[in-house]
Short mmCIF file of C-alpha atoms in Angstrom, two decimals:
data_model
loop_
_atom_site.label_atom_id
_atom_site.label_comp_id
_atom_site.label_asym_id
_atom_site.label_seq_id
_atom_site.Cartn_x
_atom_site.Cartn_y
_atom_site.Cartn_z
CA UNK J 1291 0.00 0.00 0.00
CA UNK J 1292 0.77 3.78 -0.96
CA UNK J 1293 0.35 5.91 2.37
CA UNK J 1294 0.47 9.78 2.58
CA UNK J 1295 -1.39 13.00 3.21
CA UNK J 1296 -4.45 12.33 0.56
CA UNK J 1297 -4.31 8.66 1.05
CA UNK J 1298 -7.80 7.91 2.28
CA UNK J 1299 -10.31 4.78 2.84
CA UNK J 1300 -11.50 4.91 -0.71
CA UNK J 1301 -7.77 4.27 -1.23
CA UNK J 1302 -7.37 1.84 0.98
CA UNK J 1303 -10.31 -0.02 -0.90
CA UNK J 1304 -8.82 -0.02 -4.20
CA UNK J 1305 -5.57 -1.56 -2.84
CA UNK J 1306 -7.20 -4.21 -1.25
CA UNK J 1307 -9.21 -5.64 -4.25
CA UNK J 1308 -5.99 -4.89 -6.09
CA UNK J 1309 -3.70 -7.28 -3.99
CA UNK J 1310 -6.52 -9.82 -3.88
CA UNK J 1311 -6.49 -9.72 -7.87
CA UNK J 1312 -4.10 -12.94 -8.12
CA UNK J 1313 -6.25 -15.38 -6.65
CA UNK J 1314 -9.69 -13.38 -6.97
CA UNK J 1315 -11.44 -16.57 -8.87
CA UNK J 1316 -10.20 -19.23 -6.97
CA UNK J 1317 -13.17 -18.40 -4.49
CA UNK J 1318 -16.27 -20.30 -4.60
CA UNK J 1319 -18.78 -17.29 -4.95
CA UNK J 1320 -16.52 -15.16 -7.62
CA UNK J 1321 -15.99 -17.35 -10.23
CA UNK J 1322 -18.44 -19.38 -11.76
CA UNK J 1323 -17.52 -23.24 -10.93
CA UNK J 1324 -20.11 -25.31 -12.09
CA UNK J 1325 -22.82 -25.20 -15.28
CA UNK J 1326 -25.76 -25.17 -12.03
CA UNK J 1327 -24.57 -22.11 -10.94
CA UNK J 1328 -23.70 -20.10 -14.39
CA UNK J 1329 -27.77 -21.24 -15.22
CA UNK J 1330 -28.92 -19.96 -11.70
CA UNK J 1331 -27.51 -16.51 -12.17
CA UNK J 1332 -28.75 -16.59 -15.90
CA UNK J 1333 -32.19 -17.05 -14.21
CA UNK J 1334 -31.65 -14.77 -11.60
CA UNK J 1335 -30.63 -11.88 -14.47
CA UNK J 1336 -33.26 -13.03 -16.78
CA UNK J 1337 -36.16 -12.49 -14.21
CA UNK J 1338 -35.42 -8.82 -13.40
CA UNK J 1339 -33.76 -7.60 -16.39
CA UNK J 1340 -35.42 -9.19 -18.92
CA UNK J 1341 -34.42 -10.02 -22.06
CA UNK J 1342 -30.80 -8.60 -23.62
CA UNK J 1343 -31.85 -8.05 -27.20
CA UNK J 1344 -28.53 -5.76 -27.60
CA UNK J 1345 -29.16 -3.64 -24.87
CA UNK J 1346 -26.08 -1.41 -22.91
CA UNK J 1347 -25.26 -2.87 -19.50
CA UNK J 1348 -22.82 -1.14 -17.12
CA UNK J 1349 -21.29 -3.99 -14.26
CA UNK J 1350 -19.84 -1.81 -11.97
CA UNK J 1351 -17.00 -3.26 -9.59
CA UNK J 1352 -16.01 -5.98 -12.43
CA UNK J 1353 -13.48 -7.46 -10.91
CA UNK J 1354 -12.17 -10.06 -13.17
CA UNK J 1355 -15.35 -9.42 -14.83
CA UNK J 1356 -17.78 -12.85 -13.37
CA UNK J 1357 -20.82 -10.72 -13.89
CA UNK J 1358 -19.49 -9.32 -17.41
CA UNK J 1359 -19.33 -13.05 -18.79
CA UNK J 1360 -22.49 -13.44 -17.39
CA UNK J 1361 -24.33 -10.57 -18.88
CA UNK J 1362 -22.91 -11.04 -22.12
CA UNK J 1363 -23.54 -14.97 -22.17
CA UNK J 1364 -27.17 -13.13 -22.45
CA UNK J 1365 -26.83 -11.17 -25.03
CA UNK J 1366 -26.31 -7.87 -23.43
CA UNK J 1367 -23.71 -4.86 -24.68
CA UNK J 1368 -21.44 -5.15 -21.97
CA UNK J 1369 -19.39 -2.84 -20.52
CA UNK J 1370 -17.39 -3.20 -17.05
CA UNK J 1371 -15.82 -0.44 -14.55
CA UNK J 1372 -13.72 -0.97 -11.92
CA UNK J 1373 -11.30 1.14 -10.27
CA UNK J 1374 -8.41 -1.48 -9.64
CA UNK J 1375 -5.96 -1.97 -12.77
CA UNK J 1376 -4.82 -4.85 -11.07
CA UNK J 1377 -8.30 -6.59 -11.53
CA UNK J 1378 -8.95 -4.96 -15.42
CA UNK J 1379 -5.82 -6.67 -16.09
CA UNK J 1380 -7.12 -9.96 -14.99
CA UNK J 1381 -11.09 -9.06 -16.40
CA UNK J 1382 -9.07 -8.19 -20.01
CA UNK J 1383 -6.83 -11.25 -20.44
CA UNK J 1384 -10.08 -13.66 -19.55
CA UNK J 1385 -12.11 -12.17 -21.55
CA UNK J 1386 -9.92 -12.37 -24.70
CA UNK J 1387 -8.81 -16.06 -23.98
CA UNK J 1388 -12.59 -16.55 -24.06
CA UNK J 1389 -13.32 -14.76 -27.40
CA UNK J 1390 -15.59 -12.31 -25.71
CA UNK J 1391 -16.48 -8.86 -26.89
CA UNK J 1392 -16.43 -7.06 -23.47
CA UNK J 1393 -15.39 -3.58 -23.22
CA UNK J 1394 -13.53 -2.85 -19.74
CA UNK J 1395 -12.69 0.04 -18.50
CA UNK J 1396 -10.73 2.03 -15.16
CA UNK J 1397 -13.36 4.20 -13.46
CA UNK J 1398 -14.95 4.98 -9.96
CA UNK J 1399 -18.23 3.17 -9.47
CA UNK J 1400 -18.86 6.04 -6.57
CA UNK J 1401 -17.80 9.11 -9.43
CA UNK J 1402 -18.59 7.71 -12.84
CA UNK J 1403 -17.53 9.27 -15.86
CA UNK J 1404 -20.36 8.12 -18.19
CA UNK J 1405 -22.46 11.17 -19.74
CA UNK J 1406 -26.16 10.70 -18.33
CA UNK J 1407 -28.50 8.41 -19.60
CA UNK J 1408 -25.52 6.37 -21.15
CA UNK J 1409 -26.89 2.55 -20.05
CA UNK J 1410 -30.06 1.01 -19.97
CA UNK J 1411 -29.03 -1.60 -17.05
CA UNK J 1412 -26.58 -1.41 -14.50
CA UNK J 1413 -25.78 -4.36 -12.30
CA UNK J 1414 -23.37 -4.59 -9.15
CA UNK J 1415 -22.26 -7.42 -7.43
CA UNK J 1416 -20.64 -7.21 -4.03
CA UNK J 1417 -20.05 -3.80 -4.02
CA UNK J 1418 -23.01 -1.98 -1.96
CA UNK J 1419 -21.53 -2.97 1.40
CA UNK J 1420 -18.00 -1.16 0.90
CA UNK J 1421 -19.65 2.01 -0.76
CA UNK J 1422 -18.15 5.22 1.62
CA UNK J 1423 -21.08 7.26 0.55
CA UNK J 1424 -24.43 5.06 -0.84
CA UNK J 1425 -26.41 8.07 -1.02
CA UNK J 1426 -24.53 9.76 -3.50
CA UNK J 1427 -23.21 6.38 -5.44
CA UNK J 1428 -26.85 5.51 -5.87
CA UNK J 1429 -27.54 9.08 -7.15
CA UNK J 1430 -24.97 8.85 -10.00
CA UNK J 1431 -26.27 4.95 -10.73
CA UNK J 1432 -29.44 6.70 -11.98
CA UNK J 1433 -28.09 9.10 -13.83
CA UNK J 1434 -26.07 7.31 -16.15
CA UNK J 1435 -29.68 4.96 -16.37
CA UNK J 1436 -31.89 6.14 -19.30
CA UNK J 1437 -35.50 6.34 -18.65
CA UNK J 1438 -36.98 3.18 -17.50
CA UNK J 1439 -33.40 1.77 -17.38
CA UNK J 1440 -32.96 -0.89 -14.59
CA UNK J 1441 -30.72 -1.56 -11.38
CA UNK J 1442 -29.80 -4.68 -10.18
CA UNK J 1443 -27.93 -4.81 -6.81
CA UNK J 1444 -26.41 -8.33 -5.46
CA UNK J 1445 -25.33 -8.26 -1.88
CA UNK J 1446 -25.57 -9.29 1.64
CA UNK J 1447 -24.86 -8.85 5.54
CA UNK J 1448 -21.55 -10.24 6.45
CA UNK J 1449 -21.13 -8.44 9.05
CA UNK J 1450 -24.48 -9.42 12.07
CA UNK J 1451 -24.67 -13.23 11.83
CA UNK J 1452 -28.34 -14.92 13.14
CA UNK J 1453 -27.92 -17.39 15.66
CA UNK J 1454 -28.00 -20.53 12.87
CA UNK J 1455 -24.92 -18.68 11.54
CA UNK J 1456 -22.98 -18.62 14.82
CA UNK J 1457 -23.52 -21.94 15.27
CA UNK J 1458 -22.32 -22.50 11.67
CA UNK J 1459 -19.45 -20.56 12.29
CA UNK J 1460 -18.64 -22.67 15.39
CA UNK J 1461 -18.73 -25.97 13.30
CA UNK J 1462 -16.48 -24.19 10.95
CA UNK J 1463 -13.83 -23.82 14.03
CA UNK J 1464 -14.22 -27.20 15.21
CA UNK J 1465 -13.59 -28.72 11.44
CA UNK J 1466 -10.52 -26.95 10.97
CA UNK J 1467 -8.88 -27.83 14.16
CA UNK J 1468 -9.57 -31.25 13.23
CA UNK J 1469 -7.64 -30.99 10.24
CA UNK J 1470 -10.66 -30.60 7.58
CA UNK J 1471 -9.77 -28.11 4.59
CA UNK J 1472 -11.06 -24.55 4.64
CA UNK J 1473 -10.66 -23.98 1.60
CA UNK J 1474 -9.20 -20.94 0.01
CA UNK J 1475 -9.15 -17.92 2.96
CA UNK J 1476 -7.88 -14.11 3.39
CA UNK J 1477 -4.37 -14.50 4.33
CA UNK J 1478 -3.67 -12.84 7.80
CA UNK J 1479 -2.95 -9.42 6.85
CA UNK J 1480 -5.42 -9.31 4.41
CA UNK J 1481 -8.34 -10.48 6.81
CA UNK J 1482 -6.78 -7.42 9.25
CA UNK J 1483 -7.31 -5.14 6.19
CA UNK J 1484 -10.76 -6.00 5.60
CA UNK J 1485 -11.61 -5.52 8.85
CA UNK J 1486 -10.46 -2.71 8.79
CA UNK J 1487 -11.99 -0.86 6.21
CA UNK J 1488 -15.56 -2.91 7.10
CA UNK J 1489 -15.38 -0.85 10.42
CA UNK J 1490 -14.82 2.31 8.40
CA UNK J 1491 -17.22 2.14 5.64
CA UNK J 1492 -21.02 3.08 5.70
CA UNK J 1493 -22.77 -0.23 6.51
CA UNK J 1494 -20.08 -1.42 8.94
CA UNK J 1495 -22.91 -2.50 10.71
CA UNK J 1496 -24.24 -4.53 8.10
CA UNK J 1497 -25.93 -3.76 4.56
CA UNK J 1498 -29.53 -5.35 5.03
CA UNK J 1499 -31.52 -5.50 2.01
CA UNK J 1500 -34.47 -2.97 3.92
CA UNK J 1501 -32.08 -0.09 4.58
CA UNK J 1502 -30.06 -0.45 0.62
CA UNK J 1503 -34.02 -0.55 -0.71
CA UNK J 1504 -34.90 2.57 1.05
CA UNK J 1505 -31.86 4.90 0.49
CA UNK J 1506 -32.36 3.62 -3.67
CA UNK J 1507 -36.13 5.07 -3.37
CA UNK J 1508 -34.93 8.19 -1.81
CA UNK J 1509 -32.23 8.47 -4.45
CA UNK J 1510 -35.10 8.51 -6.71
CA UNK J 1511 -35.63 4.85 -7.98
CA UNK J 1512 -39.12 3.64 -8.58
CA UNK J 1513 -40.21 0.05 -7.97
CA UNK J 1514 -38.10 -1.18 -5.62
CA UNK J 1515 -38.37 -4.55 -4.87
CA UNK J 1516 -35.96 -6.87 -2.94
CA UNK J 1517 -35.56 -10.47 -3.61
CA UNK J 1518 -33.83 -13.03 -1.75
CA UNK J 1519 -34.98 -16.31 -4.08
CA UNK J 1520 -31.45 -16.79 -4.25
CA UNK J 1521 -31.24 -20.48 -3.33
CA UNK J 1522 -30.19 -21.96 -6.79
CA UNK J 1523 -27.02 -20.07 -6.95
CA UNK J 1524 -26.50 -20.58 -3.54
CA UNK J 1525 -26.87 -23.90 -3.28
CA UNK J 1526 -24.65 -24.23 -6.63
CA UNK J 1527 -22.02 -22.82 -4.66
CA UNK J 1528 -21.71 -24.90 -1.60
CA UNK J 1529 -21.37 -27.65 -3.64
CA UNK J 1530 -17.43 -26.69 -4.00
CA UNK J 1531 -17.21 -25.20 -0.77
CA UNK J 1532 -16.33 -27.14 2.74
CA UNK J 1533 -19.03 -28.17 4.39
CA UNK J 1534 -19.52 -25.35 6.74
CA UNK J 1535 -18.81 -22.47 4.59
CA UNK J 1536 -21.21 -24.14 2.07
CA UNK J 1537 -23.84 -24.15 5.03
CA UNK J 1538 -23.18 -20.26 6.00
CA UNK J 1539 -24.14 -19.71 2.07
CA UNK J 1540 -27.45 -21.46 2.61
CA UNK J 1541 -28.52 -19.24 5.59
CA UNK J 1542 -26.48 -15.50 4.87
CA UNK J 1543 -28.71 -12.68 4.60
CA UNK J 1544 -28.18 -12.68 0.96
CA UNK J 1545 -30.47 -10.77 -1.69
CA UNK J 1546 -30.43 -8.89 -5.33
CA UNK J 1547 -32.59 -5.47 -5.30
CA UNK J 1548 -34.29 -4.44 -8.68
CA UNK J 1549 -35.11 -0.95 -8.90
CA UNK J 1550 -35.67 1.05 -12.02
CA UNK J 1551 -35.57 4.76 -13.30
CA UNK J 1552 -38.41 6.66 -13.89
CA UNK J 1553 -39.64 6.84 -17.50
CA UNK J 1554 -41.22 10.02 -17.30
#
């Protein structure tokens, strides 16, 4: 990390997702693993976006660009943003081993670039929950929508854990000190880092799908409506996780949030 005077938390974010670049996709719940899971998120798009028919779709917080591949499997003009070169780097080289025609580009999901009305979906993945200011990120997420554009917001609560997930989380702890795998896990100074820029950010508390659905309406989104049907892709996933970590997946307060611009 870079440290100095202007070096803030929105800083601090970038480097993180930058150093975890390397092994980003070897994480159940980045990549895509199995042909179950690929289908469940094509279902999961399908049902609150519609269908692509060539239509411009922003994925903001690409990463190595999952949610790209997965938008564009669909038919839709793709085009992803993220702020960490390390992770375009990764998003560009996969996409051209793969023969896919995705546009990706360096940008601030929080300040975006993109004149107004530029998209007519946006879709973020695992970004809500490390947003400094939602309010104003949500703002400039429906200006770059045209009219009657669509949002699509993937995310969860990992911070408060229900009592099923303590327990969980206990069974975890007692697997691993008998010697069952993890699986792939933060390295030490990289769990220390996300914690702490998870106490720092604005849902350090937790982003539950209520409080994201009512700062989108009073950003001026119509039609909000939170789903948590997310079973199928869940359930897809645990299959290639340990046993525990596969259970957490089951019973996280997981959810995608559809929301759209006004037409008018």
């Amino acid at each position: 990390m870079t440290a100095g005077s202007n070096y803030g938390l929105r800083d601090e974010i970038r480097d993180f997702w930058s150093d975890r670049a390397s092994n980003f996709d070897e994480f159940p719940g980045h990549e895509i693993f199995t042909e179950q899971e690929r289908q469940a998120w094509h279902a999961l798009f399908s049902r609150h976006l519609g269908e692509a028919q060539g239509r411009s779709a922003l994925d903001l917080a690409s990463g190595t660009g999952v949610v790209s591949h997965l938008l564009d499997d669909l038919g839709f003009r793709v085009t992803g943003l993220d702020w960490s070169e390390a992770m375009l780097e990764r998003a560009t080289s996969k996409a051209a081993s793969r023969g896919r025609r995705i546009t990706f580009r360096l940008g601030d999901a929080e300040r975006i670039i993109d004149a107004d009305e530029s998209y007519d979906v946006v879709v973020t993945r695992h970004l809500v929950w490390t947003l400094v200011d939602p309010a104003a990120a949500f703002t400039e997420w429906l200006r770059v929508l045209k009219p009657g554009g669509t949002l699509l917001v993937i995310d969860g609560d990992f911070v408060s854990r229900s009592p099923l997930e303590r327990l969980i989380a206990k069974l975890e702890r007692f697997t691993f000190n008998r010697g069952a795998p993890a699986g792939p896990g933060l390295s030490g100074e990289l769990a220390e880092r996300h914690r702490s820029i998870l106490s720092r950010v604005h849902f350090k508390d937790g982003a539950r799908a209520s409080d994201v659905a009512r700062m989108l309406a009073e950003a001026g989104f119509a039609d909000v409506v939170i789903d948590q049907r997310l079973g199928p892709i869940h359930r897809a996933q645990a299959r290639v996780m340990p046993l525990a970590k596969g259970l957490a997946r089951q019973v996280q307060h997981r959810y995608a949030i559809r929301a759209l611009k006004p037409a008018g």
